[in-house]
mmCIF file of C-alpha atoms in Angstrom:
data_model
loop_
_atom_site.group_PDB
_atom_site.id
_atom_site.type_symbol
_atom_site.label_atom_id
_atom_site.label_comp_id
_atom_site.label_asym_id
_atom_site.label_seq_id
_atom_site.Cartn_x
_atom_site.Cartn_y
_atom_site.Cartn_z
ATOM 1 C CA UNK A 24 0.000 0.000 0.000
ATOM 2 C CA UNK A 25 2.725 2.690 0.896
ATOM 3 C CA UNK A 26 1.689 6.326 -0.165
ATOM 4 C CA UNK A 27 -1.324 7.093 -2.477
ATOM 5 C CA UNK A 28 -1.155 10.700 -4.362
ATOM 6 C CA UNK A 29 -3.930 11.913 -4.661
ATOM 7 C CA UNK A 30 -4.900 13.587 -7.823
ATOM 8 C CA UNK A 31 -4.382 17.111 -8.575
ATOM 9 C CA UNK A 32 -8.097 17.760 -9.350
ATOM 10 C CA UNK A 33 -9.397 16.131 -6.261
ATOM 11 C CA UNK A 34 -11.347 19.239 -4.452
ATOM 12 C CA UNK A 35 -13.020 16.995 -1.298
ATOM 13 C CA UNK A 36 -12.628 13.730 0.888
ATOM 14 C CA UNK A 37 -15.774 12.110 1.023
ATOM 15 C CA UNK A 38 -15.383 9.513 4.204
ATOM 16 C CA UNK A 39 -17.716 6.302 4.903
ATOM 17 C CA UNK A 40 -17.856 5.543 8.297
ATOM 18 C CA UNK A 41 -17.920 2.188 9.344
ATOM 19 C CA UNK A 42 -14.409 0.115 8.886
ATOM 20 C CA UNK A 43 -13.246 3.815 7.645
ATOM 21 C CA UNK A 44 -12.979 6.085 10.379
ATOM 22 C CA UNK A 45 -14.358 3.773 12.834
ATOM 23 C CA UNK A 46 -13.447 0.430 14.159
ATOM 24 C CA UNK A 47 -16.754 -2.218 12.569
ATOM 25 C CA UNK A 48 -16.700 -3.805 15.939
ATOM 26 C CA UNK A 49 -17.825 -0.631 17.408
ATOM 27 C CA UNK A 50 -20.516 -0.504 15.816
ATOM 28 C CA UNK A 51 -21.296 -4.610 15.942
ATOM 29 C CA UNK A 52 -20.892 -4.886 19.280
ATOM 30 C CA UNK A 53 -21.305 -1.361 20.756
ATOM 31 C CA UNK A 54 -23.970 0.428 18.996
ATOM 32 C CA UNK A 55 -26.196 -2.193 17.402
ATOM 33 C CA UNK A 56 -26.577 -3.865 20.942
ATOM 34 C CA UNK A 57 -27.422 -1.023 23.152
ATOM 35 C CA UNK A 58 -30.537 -0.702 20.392
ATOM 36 C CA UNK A 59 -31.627 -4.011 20.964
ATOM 37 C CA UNK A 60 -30.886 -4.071 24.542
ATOM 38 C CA UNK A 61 -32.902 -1.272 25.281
ATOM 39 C CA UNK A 62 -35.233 -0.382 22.426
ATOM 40 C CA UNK A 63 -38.583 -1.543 24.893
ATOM 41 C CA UNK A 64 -37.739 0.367 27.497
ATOM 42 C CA UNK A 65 -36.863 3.507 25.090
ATOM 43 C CA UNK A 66 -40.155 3.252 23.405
ATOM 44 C CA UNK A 67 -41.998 2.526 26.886
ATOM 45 C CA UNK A 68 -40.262 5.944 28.440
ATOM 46 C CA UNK A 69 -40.614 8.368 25.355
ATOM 47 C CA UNK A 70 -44.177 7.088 23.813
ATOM 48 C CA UNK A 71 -46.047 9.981 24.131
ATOM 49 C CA UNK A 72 -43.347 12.257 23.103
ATOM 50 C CA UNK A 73 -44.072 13.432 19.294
ATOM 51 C CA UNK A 74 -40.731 12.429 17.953
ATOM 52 C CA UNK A 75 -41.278 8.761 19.155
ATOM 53 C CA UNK A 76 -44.907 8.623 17.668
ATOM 54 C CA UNK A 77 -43.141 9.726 14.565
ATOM 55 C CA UNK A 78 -40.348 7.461 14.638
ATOM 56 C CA UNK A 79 -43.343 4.635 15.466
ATOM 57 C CA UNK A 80 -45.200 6.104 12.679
ATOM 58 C CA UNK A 81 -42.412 5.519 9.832
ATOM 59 C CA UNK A 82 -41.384 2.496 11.104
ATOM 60 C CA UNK A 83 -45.368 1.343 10.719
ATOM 61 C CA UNK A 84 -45.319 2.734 7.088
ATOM 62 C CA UNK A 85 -41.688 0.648 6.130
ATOM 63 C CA UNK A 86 -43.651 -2.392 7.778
ATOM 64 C CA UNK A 87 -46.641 -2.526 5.189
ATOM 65 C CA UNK A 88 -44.239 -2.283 2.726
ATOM 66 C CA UNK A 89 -42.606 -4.855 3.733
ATOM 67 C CA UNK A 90 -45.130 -7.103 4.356
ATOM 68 C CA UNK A 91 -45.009 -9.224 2.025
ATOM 69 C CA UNK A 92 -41.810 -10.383 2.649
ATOM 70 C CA UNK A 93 -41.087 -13.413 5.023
ATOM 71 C CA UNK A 94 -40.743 -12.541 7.944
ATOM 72 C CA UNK A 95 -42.150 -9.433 8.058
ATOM 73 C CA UNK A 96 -43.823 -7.965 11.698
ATOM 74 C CA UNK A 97 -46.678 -5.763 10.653
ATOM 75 C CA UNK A 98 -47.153 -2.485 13.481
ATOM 76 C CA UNK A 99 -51.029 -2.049 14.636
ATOM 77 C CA UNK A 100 -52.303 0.661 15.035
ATOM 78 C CA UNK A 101 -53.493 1.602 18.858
ATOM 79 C CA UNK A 102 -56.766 1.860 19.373
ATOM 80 C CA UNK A 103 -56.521 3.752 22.875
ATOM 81 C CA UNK A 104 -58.178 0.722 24.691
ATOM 82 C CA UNK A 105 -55.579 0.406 27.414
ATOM 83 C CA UNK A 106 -52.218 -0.347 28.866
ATOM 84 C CA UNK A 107 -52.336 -4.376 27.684
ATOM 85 C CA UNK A 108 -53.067 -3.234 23.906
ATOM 86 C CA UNK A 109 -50.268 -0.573 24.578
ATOM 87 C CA UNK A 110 -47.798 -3.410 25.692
ATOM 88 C CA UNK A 111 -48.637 -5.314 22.527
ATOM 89 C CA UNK A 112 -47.930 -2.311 19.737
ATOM 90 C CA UNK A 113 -45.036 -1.211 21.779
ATOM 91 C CA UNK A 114 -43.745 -5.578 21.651
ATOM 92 C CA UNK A 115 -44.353 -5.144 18.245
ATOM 93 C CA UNK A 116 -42.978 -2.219 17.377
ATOM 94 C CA UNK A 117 -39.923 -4.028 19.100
ATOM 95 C CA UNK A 118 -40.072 -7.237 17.011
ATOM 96 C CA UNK A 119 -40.033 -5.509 13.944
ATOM 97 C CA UNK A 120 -36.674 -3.196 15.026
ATOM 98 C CA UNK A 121 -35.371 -6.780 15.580
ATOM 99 C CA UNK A 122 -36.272 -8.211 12.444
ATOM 100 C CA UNK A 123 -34.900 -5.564 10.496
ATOM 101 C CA UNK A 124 -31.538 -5.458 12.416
ATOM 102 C CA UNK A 125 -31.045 -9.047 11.840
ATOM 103 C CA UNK A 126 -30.897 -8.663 8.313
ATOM 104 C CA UNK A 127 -29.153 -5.482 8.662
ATOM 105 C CA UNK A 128 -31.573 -3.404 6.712
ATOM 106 C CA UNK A 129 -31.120 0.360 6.124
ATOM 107 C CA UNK A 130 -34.331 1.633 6.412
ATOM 108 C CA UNK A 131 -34.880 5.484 6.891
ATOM 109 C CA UNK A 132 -37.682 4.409 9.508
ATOM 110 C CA UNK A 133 -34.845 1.982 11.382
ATOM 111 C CA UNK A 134 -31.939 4.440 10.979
ATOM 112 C CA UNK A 135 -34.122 7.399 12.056
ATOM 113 C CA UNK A 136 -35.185 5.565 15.843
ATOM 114 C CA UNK A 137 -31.767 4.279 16.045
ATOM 115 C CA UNK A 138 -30.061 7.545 15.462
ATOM 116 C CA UNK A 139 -32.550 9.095 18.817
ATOM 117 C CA UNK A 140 -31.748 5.994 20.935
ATOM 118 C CA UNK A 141 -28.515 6.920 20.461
ATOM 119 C CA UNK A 142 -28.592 10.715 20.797
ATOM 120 C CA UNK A 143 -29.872 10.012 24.600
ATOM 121 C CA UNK A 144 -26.986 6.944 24.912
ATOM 122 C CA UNK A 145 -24.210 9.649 23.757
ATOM 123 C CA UNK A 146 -25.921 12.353 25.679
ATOM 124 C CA UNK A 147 -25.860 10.763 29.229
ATOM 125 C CA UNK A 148 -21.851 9.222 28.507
ATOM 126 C CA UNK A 149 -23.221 5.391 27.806
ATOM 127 C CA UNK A 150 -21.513 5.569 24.701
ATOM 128 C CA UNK A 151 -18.691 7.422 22.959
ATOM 129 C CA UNK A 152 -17.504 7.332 19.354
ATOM 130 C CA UNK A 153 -14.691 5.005 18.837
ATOM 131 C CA UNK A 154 -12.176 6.504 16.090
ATOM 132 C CA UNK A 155 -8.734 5.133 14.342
ATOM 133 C CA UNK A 156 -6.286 7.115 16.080
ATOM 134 C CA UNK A 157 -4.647 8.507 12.438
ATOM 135 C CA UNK A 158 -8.286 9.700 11.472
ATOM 136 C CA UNK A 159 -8.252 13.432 13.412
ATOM 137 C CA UNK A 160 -4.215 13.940 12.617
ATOM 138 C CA UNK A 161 -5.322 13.179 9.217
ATOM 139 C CA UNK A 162 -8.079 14.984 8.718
ATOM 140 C CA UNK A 163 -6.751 17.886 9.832
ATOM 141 C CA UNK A 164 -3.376 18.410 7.640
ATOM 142 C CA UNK A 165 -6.352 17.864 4.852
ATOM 143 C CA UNK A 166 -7.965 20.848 5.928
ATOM 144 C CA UNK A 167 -4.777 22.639 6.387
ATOM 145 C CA UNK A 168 -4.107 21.833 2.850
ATOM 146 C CA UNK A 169 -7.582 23.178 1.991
ATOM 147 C CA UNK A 170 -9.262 19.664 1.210
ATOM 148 C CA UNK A 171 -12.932 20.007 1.925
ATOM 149 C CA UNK A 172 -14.117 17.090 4.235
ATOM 150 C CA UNK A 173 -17.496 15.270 4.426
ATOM 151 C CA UNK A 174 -19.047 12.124 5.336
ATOM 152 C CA UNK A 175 -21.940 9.919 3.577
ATOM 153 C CA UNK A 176 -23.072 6.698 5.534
ATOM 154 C CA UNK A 177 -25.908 4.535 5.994
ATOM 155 C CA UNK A 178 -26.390 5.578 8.994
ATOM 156 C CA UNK A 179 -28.053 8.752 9.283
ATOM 157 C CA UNK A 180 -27.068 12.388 9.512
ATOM 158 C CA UNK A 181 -27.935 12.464 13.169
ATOM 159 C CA UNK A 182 -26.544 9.649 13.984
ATOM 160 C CA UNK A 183 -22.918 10.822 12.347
ATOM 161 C CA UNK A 184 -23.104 13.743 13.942
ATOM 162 C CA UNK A 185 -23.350 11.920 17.511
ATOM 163 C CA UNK A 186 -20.942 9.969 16.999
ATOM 164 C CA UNK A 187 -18.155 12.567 16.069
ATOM 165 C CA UNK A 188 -19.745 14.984 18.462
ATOM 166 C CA UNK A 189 -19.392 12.853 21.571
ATOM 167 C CA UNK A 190 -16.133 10.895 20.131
ATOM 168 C CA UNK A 191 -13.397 9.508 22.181
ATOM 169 C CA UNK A 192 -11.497 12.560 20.768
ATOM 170 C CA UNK A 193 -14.073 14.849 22.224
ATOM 171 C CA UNK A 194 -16.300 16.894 19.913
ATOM 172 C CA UNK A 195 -14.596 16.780 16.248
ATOM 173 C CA UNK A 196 -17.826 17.965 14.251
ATOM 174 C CA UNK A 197 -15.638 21.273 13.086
ATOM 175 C CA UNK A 198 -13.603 19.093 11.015
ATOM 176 C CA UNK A 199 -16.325 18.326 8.594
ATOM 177 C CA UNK A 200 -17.611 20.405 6.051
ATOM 178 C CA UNK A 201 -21.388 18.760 5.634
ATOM 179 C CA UNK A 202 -22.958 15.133 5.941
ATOM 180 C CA UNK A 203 -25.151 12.715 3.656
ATOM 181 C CA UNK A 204 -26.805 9.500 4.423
ATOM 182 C CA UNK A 205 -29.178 7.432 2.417
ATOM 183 C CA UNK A 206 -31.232 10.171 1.919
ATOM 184 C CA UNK A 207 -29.277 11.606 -0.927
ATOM 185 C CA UNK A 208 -29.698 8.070 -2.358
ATOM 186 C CA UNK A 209 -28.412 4.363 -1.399
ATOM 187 C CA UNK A 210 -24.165 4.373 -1.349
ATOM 188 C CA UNK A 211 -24.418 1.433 -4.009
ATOM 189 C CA UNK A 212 -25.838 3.180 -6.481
ATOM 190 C CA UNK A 213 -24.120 5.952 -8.745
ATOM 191 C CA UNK A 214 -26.528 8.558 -8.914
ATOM 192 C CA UNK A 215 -25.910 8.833 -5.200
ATOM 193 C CA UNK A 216 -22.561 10.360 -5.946
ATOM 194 C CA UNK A 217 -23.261 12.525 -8.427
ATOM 195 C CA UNK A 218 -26.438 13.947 -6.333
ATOM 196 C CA UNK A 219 -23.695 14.642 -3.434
ATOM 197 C CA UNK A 220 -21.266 16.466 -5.992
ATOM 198 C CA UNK A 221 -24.709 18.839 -7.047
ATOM 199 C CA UNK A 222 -24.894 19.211 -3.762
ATOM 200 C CA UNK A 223 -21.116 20.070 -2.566
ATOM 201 C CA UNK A 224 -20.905 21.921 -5.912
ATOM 202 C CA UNK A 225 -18.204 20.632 -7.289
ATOM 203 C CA UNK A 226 -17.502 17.675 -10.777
ATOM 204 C CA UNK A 227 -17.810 14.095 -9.187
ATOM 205 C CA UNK A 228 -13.988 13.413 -10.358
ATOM 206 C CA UNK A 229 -13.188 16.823 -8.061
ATOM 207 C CA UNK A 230 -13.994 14.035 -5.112
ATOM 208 C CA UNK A 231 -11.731 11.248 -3.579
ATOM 209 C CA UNK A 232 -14.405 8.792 -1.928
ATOM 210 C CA UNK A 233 -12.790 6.356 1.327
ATOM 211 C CA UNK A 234 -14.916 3.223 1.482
ATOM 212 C CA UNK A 235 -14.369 0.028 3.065
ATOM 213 C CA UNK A 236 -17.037 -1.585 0.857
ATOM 214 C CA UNK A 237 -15.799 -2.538 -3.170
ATOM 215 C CA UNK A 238 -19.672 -2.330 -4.316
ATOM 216 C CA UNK A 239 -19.453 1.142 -2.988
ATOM 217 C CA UNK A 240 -16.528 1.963 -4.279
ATOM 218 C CA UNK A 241 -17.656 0.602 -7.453
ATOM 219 C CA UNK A 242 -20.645 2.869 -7.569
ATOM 220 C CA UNK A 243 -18.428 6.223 -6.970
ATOM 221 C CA UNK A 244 -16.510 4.773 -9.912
ATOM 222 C CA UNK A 245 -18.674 4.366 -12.009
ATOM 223 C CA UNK A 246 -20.009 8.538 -11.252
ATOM 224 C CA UNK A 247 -16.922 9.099 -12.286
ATOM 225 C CA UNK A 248 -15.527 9.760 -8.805
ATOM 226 C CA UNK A 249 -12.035 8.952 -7.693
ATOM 227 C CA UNK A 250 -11.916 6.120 -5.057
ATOM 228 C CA UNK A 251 -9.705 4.443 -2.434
ATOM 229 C CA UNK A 252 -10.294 0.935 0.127
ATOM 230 C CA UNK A 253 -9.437 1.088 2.847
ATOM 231 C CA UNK A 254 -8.177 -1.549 4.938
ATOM 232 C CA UNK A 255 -8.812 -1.301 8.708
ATOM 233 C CA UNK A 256 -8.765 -4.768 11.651
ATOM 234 C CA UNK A 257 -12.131 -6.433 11.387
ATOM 235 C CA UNK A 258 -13.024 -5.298 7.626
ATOM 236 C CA UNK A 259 -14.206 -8.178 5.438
ATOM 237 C CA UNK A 260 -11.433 -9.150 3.466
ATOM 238 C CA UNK A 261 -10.931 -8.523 -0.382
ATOM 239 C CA UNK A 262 -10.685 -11.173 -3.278
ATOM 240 C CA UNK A 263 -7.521 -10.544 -5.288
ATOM 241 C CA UNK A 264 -9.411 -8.979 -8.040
ATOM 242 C CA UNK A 265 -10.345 -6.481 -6.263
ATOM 243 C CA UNK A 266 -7.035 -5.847 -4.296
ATOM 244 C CA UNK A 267 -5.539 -5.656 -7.991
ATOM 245 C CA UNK A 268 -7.991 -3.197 -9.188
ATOM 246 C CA UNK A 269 -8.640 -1.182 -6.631
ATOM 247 C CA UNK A 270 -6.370 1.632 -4.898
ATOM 248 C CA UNK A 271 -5.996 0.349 -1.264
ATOM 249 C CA UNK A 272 -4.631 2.056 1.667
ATOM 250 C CA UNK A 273 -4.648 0.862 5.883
ATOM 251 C CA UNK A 274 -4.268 4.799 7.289
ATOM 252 C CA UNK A 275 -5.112 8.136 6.000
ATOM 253 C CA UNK A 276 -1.528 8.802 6.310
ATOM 254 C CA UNK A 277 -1.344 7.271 3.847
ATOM 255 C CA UNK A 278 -2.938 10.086 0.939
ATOM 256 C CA UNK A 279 -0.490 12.553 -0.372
ATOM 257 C CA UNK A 280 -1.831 15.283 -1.067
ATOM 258 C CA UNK A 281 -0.093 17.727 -3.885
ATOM 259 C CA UNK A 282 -1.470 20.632 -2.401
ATOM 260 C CA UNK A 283 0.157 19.744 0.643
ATOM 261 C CA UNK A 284 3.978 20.183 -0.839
#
């Protein structure tokens, strides 16, 4: 891997987040837990609030899409007819959060109660960002250099900015110039890219996209975006077509930038 230049027309660092700036186990075995672990008594403290009836009510919606698919845990609606009917939308509501974590779906509705749950976790100090230790070094001698710096993940734009704002490097949100999540459009498909150059206002090949994931990286690619894998501890591991074709690098140290001479 050694040193990757980066090339001259590159403008921004577009960063994924999981097995890029952030250790996958983190998120495997910190953050996905404490949602299952404590998504009943979340919903049971918050129900009334309008943000949790909202969360409730997208997460109802993605259910009747989904239903036929097997599976699938439909939402009732409440009909107001007391605390046992209460228990059993609220159980629901639960077994469906479950379902679609086991297959690791990215749902807007699932992201969207995930990314409050863990607002209140990162709020109260139950959790803290986990970060490579050569992402913040990194990231700043970018900015020095006058790189732009952003972030698109699956997860969404709340939950990003949680986890850099409470980090175990304290609150790093300054070091990024804007954030995307599925929103703009799913990180496997191209169009996503070139909605997020519109966006940044800049050419798609003015952007250097960090991924973990080939079909991602693919994707950017094929928007015409530059692209680097990156290879972190606990990434899935690459076939050796892919660690032929692609541009790989294990640190941001690793990008040399010409502005940066």
């Amino acid at each position: 891997m050694g040193v990757l230049p980066v090339p001259a027309e590159v403008r921004a660092i577009l960063l994924d987040i999981e097995g890029t700036t952030t250790p996958i186990a983190f998120v495997q075995e910190t953050l996905f837990p404490y949602i299952k672990d404590n998504v009943k008594e979340y919903l049971r403290a918050h129900w009334e609030e309008e943000e949790c009836q909202r969360d409730v009510g997208l997460l109802r919606k993605q259910a009747q899409e989904d239903s036929s698919l097997d599976g699938a845990v439909p939402i009732p609606l409440e009909s107001g007819s007391g605390e046992e009917e209460l228990e059993r939308v609220i159980q629901a509501v639960v077994d469906n959060v479950h379902w679609q974590m086991s297959l690791d779906r990215k749902t807007t509705a699932l992201k969207q109660l995930q990314g409050h749950m863990w607002r209140a976790a990162y709020a109260t100090g139950h959790v803290k960002g986990e970060l490579f230790e050569d992402v913040v070094p990194a990231i700043r001698k970018w900015r020095e250099a006058g790189m732009k710096v952003y972030i698109y993940s699956s997860g969404s734009v709340e939950a990003q900015k949680l986890l850099f704002g409470y980090s175990t490097e304290g609150d790093i949100l300054e070091l990024f110039d804007g954030h995307f999540d599925t929103k703009i459009g799913p990180k496997v498909e191209s169009e996503s890219y070139r909605r997020i150059a519109a966006s940044i206002g800049c050419a798609t090949n003015n952007i250097l996209f960090l991924t973990d994931v080939p079909r991602e990286a693919n994707a950017a690619e094929e928007a015409d975006t530059h692209v680097a894998v990156v290879i972190r501890p606990g990434n899935a591991g690459l076939t050796d077509d892919e660690k032929s074709y692609y541009s790989l690098i294990s640190s941001f140290t690793e990008l040399f930038l010409p502005s940066s001479t």
